[in-house]
mmCIF file of C-alpha atoms in Angstrom:
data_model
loop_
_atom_site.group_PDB
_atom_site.id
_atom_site.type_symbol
_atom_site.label_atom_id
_atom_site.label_comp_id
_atom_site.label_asym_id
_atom_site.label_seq_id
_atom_site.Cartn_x
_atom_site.Cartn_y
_atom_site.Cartn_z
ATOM 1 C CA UNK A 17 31.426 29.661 -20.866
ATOM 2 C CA UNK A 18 35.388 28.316 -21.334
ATOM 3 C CA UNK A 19 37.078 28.404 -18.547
ATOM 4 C CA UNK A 20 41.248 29.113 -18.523
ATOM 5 C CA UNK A 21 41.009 25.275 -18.178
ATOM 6 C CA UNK A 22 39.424 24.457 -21.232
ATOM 7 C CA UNK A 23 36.802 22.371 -19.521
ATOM 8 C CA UNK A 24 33.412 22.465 -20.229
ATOM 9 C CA UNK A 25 30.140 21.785 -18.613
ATOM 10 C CA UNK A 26 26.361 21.421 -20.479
ATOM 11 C CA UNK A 27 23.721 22.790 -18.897
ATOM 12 C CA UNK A 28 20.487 20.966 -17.995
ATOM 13 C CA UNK A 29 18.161 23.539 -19.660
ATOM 14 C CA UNK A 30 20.688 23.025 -23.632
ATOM 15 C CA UNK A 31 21.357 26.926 -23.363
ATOM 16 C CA UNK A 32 25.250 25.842 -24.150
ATOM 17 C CA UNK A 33 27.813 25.905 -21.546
ATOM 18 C CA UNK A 34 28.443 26.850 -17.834
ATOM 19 C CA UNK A 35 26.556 30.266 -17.297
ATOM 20 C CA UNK A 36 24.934 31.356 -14.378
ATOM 21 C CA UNK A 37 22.183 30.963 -13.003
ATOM 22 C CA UNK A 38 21.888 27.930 -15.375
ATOM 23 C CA UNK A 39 22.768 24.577 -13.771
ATOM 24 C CA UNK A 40 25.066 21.872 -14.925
ATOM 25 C CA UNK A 41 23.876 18.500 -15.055
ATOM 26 C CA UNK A 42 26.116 17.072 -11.860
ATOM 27 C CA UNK A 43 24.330 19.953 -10.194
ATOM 28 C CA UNK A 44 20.957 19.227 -10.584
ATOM 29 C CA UNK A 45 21.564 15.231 -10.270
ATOM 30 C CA UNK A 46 23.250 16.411 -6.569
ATOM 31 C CA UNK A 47 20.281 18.122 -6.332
ATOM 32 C CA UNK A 48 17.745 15.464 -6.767
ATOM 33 C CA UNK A 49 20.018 13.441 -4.753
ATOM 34 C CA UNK A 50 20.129 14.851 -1.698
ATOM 35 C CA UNK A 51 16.255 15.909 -2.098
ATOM 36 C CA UNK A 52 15.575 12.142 -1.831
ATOM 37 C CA UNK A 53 17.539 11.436 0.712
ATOM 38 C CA UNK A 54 16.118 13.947 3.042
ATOM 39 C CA UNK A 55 12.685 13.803 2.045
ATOM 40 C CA UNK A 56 12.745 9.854 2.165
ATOM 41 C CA UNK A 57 14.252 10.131 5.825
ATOM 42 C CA UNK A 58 12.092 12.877 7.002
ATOM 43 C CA UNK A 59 8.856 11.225 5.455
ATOM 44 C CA UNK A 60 9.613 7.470 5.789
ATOM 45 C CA UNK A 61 8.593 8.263 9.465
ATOM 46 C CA UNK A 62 5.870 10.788 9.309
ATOM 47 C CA UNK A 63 4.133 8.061 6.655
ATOM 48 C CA UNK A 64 4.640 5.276 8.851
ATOM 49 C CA UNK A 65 2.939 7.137 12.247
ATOM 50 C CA UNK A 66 -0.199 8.573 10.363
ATOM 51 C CA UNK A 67 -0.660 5.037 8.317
ATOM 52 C CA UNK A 68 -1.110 3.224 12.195
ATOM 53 C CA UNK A 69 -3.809 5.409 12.506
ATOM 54 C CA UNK A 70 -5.840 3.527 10.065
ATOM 55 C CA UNK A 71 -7.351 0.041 9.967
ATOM 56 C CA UNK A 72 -5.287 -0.726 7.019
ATOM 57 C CA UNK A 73 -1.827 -0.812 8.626
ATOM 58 C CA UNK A 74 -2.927 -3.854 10.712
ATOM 59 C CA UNK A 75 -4.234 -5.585 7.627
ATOM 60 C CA UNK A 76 -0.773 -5.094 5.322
ATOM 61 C CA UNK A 77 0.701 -7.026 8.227
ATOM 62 C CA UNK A 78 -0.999 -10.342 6.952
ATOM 63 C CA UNK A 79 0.932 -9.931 3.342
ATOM 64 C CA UNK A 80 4.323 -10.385 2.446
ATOM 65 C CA UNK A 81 5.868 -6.865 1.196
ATOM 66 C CA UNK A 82 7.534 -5.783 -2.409
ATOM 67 C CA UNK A 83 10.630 -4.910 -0.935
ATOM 68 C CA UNK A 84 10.274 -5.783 2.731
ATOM 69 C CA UNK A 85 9.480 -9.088 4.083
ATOM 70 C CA UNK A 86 5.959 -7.521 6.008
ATOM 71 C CA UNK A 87 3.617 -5.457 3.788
ATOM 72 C CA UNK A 88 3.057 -3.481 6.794
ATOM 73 C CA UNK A 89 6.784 -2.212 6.852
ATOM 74 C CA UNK A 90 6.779 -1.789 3.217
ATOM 75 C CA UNK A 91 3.699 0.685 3.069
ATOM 76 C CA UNK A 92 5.799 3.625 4.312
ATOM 77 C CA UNK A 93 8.497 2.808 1.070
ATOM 78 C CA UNK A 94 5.980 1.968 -1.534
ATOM 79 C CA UNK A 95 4.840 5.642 -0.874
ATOM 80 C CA UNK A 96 8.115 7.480 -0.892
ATOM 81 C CA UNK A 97 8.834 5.715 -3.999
ATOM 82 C CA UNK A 98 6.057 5.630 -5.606
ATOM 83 C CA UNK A 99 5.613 9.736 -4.938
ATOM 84 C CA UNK A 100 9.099 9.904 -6.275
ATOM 85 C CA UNK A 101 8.473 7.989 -9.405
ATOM 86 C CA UNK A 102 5.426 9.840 -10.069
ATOM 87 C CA UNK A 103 7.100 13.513 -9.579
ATOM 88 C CA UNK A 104 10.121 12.180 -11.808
ATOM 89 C CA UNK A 105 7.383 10.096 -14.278
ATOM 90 C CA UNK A 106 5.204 13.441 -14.648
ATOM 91 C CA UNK A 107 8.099 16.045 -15.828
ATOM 92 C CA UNK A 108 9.167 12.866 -18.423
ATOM 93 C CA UNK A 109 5.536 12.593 -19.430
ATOM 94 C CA UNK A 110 5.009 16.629 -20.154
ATOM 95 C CA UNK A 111 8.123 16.520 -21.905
ATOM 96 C CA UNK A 112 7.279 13.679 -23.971
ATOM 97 C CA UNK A 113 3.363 14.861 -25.236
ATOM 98 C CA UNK A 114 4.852 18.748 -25.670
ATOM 99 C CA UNK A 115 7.910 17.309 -27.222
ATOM 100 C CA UNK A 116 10.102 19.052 -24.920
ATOM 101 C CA UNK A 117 13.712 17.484 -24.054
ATOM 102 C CA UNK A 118 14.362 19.749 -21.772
ATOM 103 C CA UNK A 119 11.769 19.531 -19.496
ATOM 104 C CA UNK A 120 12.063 15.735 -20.183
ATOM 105 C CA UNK A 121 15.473 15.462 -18.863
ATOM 106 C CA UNK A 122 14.742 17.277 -15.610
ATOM 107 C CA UNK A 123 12.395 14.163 -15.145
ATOM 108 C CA UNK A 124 15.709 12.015 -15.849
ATOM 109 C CA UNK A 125 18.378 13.530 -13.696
ATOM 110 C CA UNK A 126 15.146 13.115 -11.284
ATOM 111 C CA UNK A 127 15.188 9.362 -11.733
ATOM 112 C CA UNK A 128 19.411 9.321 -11.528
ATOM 113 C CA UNK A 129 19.507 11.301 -8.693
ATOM 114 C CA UNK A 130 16.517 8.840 -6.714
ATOM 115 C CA UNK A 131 19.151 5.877 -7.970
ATOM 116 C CA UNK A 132 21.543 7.086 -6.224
ATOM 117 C CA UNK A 133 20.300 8.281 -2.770
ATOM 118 C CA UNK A 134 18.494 5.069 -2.950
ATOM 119 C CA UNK A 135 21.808 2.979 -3.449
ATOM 120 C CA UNK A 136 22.976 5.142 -0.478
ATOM 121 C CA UNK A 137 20.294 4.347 1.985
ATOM 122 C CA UNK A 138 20.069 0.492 1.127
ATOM 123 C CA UNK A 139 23.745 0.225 1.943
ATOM 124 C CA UNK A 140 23.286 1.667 5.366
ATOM 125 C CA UNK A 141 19.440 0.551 6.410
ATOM 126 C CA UNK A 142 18.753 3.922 6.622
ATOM 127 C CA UNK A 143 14.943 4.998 6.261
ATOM 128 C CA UNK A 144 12.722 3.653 4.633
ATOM 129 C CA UNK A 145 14.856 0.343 4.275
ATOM 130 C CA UNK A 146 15.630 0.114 8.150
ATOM 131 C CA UNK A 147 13.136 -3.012 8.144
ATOM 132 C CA UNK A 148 13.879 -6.407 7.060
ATOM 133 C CA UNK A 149 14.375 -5.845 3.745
ATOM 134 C CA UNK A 150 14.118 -8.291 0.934
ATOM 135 C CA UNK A 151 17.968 -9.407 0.465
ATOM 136 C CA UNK A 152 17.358 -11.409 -2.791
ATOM 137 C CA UNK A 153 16.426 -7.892 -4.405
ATOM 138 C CA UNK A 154 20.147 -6.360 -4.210
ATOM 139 C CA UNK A 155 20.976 -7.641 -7.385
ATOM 140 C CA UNK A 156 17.815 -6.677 -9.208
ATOM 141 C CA UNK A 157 17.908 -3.191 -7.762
ATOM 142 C CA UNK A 158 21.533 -2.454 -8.824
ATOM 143 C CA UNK A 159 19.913 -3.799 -12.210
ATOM 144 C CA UNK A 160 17.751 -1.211 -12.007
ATOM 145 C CA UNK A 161 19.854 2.070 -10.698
ATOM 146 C CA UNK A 162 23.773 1.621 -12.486
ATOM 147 C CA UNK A 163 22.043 1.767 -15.725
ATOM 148 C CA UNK A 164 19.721 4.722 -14.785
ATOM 149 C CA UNK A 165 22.531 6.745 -13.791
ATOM 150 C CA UNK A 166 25.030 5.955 -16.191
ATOM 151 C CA UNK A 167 22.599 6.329 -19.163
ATOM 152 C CA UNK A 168 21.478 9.923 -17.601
ATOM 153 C CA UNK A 169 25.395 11.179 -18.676
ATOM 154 C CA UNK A 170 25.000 9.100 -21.618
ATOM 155 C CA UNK A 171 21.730 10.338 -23.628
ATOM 156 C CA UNK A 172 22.672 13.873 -22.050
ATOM 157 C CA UNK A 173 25.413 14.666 -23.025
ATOM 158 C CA UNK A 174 25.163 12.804 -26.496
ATOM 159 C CA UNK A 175 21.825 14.833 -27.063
ATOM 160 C CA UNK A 176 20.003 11.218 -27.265
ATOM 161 C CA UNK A 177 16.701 13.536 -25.175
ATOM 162 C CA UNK A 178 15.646 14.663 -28.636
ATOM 163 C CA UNK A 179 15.113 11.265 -29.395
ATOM 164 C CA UNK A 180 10.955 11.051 -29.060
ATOM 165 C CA UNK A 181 11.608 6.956 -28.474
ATOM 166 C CA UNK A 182 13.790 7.628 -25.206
ATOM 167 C CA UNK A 183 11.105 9.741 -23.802
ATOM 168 C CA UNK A 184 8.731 7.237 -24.810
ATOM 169 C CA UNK A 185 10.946 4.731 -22.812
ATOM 170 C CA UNK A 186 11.348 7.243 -19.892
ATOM 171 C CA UNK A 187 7.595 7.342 -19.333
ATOM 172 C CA UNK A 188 7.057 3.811 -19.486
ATOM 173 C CA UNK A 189 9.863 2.907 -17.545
ATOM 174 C CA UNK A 190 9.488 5.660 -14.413
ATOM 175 C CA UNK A 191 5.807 6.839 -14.765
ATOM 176 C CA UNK A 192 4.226 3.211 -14.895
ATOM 177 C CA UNK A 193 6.353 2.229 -12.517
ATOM 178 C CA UNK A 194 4.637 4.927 -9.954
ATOM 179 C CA UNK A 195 1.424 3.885 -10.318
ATOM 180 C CA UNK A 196 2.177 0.222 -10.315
ATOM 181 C CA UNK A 197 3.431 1.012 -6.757
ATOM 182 C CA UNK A 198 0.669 2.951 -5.733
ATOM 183 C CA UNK A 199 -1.308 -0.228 -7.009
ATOM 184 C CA UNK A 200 1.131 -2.591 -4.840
ATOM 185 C CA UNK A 201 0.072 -0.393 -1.943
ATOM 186 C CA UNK A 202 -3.398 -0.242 -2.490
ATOM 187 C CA UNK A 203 -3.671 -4.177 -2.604
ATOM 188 C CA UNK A 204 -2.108 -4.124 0.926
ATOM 189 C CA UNK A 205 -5.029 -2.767 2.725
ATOM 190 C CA UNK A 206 -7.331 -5.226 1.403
ATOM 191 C CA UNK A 207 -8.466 -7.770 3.858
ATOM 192 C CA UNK A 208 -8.574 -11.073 1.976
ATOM 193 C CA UNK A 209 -11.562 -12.382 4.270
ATOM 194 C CA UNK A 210 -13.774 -9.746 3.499
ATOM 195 C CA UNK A 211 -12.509 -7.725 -0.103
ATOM 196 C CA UNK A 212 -10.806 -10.784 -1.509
ATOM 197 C CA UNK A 213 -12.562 -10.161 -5.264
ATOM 198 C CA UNK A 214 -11.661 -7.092 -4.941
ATOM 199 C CA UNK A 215 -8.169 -7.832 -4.028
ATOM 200 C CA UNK A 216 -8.198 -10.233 -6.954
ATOM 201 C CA UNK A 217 -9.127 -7.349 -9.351
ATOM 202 C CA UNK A 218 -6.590 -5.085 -8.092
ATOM 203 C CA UNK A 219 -3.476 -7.363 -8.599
ATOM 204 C CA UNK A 220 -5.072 -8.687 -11.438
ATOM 205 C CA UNK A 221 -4.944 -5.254 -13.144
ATOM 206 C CA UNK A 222 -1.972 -4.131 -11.688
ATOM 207 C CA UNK A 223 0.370 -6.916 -12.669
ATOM 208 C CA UNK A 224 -1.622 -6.347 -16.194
ATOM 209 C CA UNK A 225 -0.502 -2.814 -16.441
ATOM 210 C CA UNK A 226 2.827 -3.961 -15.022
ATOM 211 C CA UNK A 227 3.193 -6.607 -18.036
ATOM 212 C CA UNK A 228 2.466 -4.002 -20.911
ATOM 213 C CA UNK A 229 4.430 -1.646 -19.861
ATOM 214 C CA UNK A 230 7.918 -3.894 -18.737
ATOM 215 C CA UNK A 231 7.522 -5.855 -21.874
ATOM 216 C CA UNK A 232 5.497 -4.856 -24.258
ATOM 217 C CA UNK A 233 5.995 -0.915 -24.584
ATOM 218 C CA UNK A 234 9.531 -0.797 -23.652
ATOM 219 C CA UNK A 235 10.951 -3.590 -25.727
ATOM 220 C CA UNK A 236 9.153 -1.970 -28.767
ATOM 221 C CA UNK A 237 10.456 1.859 -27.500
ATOM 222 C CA UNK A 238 13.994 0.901 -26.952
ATOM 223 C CA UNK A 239 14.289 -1.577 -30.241
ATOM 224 C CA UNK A 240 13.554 1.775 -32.323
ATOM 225 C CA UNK A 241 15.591 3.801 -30.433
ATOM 226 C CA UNK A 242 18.607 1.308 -30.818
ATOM 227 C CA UNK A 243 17.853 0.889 -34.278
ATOM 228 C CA UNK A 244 17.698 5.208 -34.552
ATOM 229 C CA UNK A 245 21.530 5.514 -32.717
ATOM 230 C CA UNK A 246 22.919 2.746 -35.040
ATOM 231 C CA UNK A 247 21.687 4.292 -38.265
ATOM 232 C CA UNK A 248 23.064 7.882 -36.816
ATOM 233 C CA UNK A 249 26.908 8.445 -37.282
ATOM 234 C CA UNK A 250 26.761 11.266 -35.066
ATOM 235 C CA UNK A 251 26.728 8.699 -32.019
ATOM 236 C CA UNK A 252 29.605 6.765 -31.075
ATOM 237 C CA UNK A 253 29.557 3.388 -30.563
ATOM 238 C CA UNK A 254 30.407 3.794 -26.562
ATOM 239 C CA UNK A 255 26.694 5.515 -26.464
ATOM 240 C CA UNK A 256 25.469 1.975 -28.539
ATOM 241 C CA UNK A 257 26.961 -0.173 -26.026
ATOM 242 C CA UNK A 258 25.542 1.730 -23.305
ATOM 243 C CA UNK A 259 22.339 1.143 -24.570
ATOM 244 C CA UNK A 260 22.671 -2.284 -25.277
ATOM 245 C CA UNK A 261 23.725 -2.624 -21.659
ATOM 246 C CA UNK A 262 20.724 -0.731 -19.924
ATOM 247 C CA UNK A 263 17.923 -2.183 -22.149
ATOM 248 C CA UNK A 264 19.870 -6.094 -20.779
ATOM 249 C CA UNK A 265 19.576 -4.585 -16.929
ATOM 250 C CA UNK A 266 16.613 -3.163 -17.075
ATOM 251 C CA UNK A 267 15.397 -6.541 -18.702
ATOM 252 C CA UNK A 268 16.646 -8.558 -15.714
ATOM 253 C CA UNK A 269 15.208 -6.485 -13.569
ATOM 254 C CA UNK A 270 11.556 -6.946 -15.089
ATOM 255 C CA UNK A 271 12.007 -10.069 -15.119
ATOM 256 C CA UNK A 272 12.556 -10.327 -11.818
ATOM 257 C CA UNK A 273 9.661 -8.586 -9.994
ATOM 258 C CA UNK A 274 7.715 -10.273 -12.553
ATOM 259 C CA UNK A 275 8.640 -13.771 -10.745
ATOM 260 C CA UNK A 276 7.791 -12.350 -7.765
ATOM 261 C CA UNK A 277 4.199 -10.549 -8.301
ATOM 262 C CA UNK A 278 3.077 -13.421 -10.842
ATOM 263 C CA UNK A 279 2.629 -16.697 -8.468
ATOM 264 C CA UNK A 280 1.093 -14.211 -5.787
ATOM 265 C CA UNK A 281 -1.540 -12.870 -8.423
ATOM 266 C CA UNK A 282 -2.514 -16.485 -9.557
ATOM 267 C CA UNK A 283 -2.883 -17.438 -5.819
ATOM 268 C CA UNK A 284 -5.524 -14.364 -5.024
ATOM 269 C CA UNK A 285 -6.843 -15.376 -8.388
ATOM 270 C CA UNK A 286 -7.543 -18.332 -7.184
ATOM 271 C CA UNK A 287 -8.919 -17.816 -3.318
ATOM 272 C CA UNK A 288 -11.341 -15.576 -5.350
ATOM 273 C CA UNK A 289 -12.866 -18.653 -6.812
ATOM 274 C CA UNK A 290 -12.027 -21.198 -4.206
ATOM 275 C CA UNK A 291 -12.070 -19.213 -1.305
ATOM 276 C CA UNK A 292 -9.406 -21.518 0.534
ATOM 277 C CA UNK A 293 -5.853 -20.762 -1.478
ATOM 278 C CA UNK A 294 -3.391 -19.115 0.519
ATOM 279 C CA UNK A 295 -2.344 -16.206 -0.572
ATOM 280 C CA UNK A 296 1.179 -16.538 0.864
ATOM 281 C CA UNK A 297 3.120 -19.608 0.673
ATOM 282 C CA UNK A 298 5.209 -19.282 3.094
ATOM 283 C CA UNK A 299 4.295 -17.657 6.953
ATOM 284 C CA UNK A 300 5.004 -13.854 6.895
ATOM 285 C CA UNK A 301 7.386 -12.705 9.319
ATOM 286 C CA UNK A 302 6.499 -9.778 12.253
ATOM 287 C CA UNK A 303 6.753 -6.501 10.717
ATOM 288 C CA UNK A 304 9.323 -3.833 12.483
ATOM 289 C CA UNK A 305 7.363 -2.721 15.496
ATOM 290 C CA UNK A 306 5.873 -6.373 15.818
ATOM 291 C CA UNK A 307 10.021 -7.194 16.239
ATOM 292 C CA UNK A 308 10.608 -4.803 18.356
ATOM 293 C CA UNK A 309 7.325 -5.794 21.212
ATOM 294 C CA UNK A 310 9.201 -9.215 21.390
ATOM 295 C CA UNK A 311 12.312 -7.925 22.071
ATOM 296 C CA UNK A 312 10.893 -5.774 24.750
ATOM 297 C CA UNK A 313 8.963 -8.541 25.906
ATOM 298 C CA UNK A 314 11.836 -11.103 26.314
ATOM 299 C CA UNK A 315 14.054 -7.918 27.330
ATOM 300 C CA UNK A 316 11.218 -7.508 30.489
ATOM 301 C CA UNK A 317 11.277 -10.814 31.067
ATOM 302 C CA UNK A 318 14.563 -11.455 31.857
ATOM 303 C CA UNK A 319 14.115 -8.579 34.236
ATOM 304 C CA UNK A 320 11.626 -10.146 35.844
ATOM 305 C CA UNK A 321 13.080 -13.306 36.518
ATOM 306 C CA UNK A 322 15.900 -11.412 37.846
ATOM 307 C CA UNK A 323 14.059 -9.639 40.055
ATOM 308 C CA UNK A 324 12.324 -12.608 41.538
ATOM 309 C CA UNK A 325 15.435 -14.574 41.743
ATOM 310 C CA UNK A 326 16.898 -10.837 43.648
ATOM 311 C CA UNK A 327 13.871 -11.371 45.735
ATOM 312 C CA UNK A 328 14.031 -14.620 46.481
ATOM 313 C CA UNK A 329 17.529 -14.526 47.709
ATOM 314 C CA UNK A 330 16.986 -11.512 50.045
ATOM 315 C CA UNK A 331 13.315 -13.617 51.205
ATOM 316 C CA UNK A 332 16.335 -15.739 52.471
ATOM 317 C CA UNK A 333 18.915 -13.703 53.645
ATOM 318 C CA UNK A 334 15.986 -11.983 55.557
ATOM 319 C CA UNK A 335 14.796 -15.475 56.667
ATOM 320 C CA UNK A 336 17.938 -16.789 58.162
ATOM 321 C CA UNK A 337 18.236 -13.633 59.913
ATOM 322 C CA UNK A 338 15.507 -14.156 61.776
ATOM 323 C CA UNK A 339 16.258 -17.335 62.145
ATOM 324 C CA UNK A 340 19.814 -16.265 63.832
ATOM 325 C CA UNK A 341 18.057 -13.891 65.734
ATOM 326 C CA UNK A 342 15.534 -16.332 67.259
ATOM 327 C CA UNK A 343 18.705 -18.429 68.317
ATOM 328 C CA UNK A 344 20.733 -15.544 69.615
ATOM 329 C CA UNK A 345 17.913 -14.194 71.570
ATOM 330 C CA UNK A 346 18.153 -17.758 73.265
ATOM 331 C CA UNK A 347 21.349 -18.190 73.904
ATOM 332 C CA UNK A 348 22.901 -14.987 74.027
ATOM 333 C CA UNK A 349 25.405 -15.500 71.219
ATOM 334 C CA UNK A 350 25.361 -13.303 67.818
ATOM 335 C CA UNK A 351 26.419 -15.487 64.803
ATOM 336 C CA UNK A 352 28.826 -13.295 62.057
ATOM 337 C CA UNK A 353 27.333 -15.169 59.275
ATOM 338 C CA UNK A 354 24.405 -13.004 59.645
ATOM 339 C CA UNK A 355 24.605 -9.402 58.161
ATOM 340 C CA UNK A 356 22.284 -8.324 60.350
ATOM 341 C CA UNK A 357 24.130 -9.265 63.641
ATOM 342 C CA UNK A 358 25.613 -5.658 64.329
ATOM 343 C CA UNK A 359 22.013 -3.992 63.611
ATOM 344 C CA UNK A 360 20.524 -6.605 65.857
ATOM 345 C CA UNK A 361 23.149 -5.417 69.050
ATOM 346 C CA UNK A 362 20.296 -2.254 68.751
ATOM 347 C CA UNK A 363 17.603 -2.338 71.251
ATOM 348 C CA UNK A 364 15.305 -0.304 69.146
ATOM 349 C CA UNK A 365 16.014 -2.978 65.966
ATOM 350 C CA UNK A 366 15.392 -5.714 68.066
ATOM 351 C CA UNK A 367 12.164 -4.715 69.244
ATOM 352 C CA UNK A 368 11.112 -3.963 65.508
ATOM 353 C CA UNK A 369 12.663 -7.452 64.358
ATOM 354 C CA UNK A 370 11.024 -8.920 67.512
ATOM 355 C CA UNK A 371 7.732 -7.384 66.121
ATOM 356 C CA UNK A 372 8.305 -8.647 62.210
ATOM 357 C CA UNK A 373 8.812 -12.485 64.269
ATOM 358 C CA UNK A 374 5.364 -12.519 65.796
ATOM 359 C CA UNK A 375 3.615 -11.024 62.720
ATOM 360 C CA UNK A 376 5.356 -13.825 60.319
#
């Protein structure tokens, strides 16, 4: 549809321009968008109450996280994520094996619209990053998302989604990236005293899949695709470039959860054989709730000490009070450093402190 402005908008299903009840592609990306951020918020907490229900939870706590710096706080956002990945990973996947685009690029503006809620709820701790996060992740991150978004308007609206190497790229980019979380998560609820081989196993395979996927599949995806868009005169250069630029991001960012997950696979590698490597080098800090106990604790501690040193110092008052008393009882003459001189002028108060005398 033209509008009096002669702008025009594509539509996410390729039926040609704005008509309704089709939706444009800054629709559907707002849509995503805000799904994430509500479902991620909503869920973050409902995952993180019925996970301390199982035996599990208090194992993750031994293990340094993916993005947090506990495994146990990181359990709730591996399975946001990872459910996100897989949702946006399974719509790229049908579209890919039925050679579909369309479908395809629902499972992209998926993926852009995740990016950017994400961005959104890193920058303000919001749920599920309200934990101690990770800080030295930032950069990879934002090496992951400013490509994913900017190359959703790109490939769009340049009709690169007919392309059967970017689905190709799409699937092993978002789909093996869900079940490599699910496989993170799964290796944080196994106790290393008791299912260490099988621990092993698990990251063994996982960092495997991880490795053929990052950089074996989609260097060999997105070096035909490249070499497709270069050959084709019917893409600009700006779409070349843009490539060029989210194949070097995406790079970086392989690169570096690969540093991280590597030296921790070799170590459970290792304590399978040895049984005395440590799976961590460095002590793991308290996970969120653990955090929060010692706060409370110092918190009632201070209150405690206040209250004995209130005590204390009324024990006294009280005790010099009687003291006063005993004297004025003797010789008949109130001292006004006492508080309790005016009460004491009472003959019913000084039979009761009278009393409180002979039972102390």
């Amino acid at each position: 549809m033209e509008h009096s402005a002669g702008v025009y908008i594509q539509t996410v299903d390729g039926n040609g321009f704005l008509s309704w009840p089709g939706h444009t592609i800054v629709l559907e990306l707002a849509f995503w968008a805000l799904s994430f951020l509500l479902f991620s918020r909503k869920f973050s907490k409902v995952f993180r109450s019925r996970f301390k229900r199982h035996r599990y939870w208090y194992t993750a706590q031994k293990y340094s996280g993916v993005f947090a710096r506990n495994a146990q706080d990181d359990l709730p956002t591996l399975a946001v994520v990872g459910i996100q990945h897989v949702v946006g990973g399974l719509l790229m996947t049908v579209g890919a094996l039925r050679s579909d685009p369309h479908m395809w690029r629902h499972g992209l503006l998926c993926e852009a619209g995740y990016e950017i809620a994400d961005l959104i709820l890193m920058r303000l701790s919001l749920p599920p990053y309200d934990v101690s996060f990770k800080k030295e992740l930032t950069v990879p991150i934002i090496c992951h998302h400013i490509p994913g978004i900017v190359l959703s308007f790109a490939a769009l609206l340049s009709n690169l989604h007919y392309n059967r190497h970017l689905r190709n790229v799409g699937v092993w980019l978002l789909l093996a990236g869900g079940l490599t979380l699910f496989g993170g998560f799964y290796t944080f609820t196994l106790d290393a005293q008791r299912e260490i081989k099988k621990l092993a196993v698990t990251n063994v395979l996982t960092t495997g899949f991880f490795l053929y996927a990052r950089f074996w599949a989609f260097p060999i995806e997105s070096y035909y695709l490249i070499s497709d868009v270069r050959t084709d005169p019917s893409h600009s250069s700006l779409t070349l470039y843009v490539l060029y630029l989210s194949a070097t991001l995406y790079s970086l960012f392989n690169v570096g959860i690969l540093v991280d997950v590597i030296p921790q696979t070799i170590r459970c590698t290792l304590r399978a054989f040895d049984g005395v490597t440590s799976i961590e080098k460095e002590p793991v800090p308290p996970p969120k709730e653990g955090r929060m106990k010692r706060r409370r604790s110092s918190i009632v501690r201070a209150l405690d000490s206040l209250d004995m040193h209130q005590h204390a110092r009324s024990k006294s008052v009280v005790e010099k009070s009687l003291e006063n008393w005993e004297d004025t009882r003797q010789t008949g003459i109130f001292y006004p450093q006492s508080g309790l001189s005016a009460m004491l002028q009472d003959p019913k108060k000084q039979k009761q402190m009278i009393d409180l005398q002979r039972t102390k």
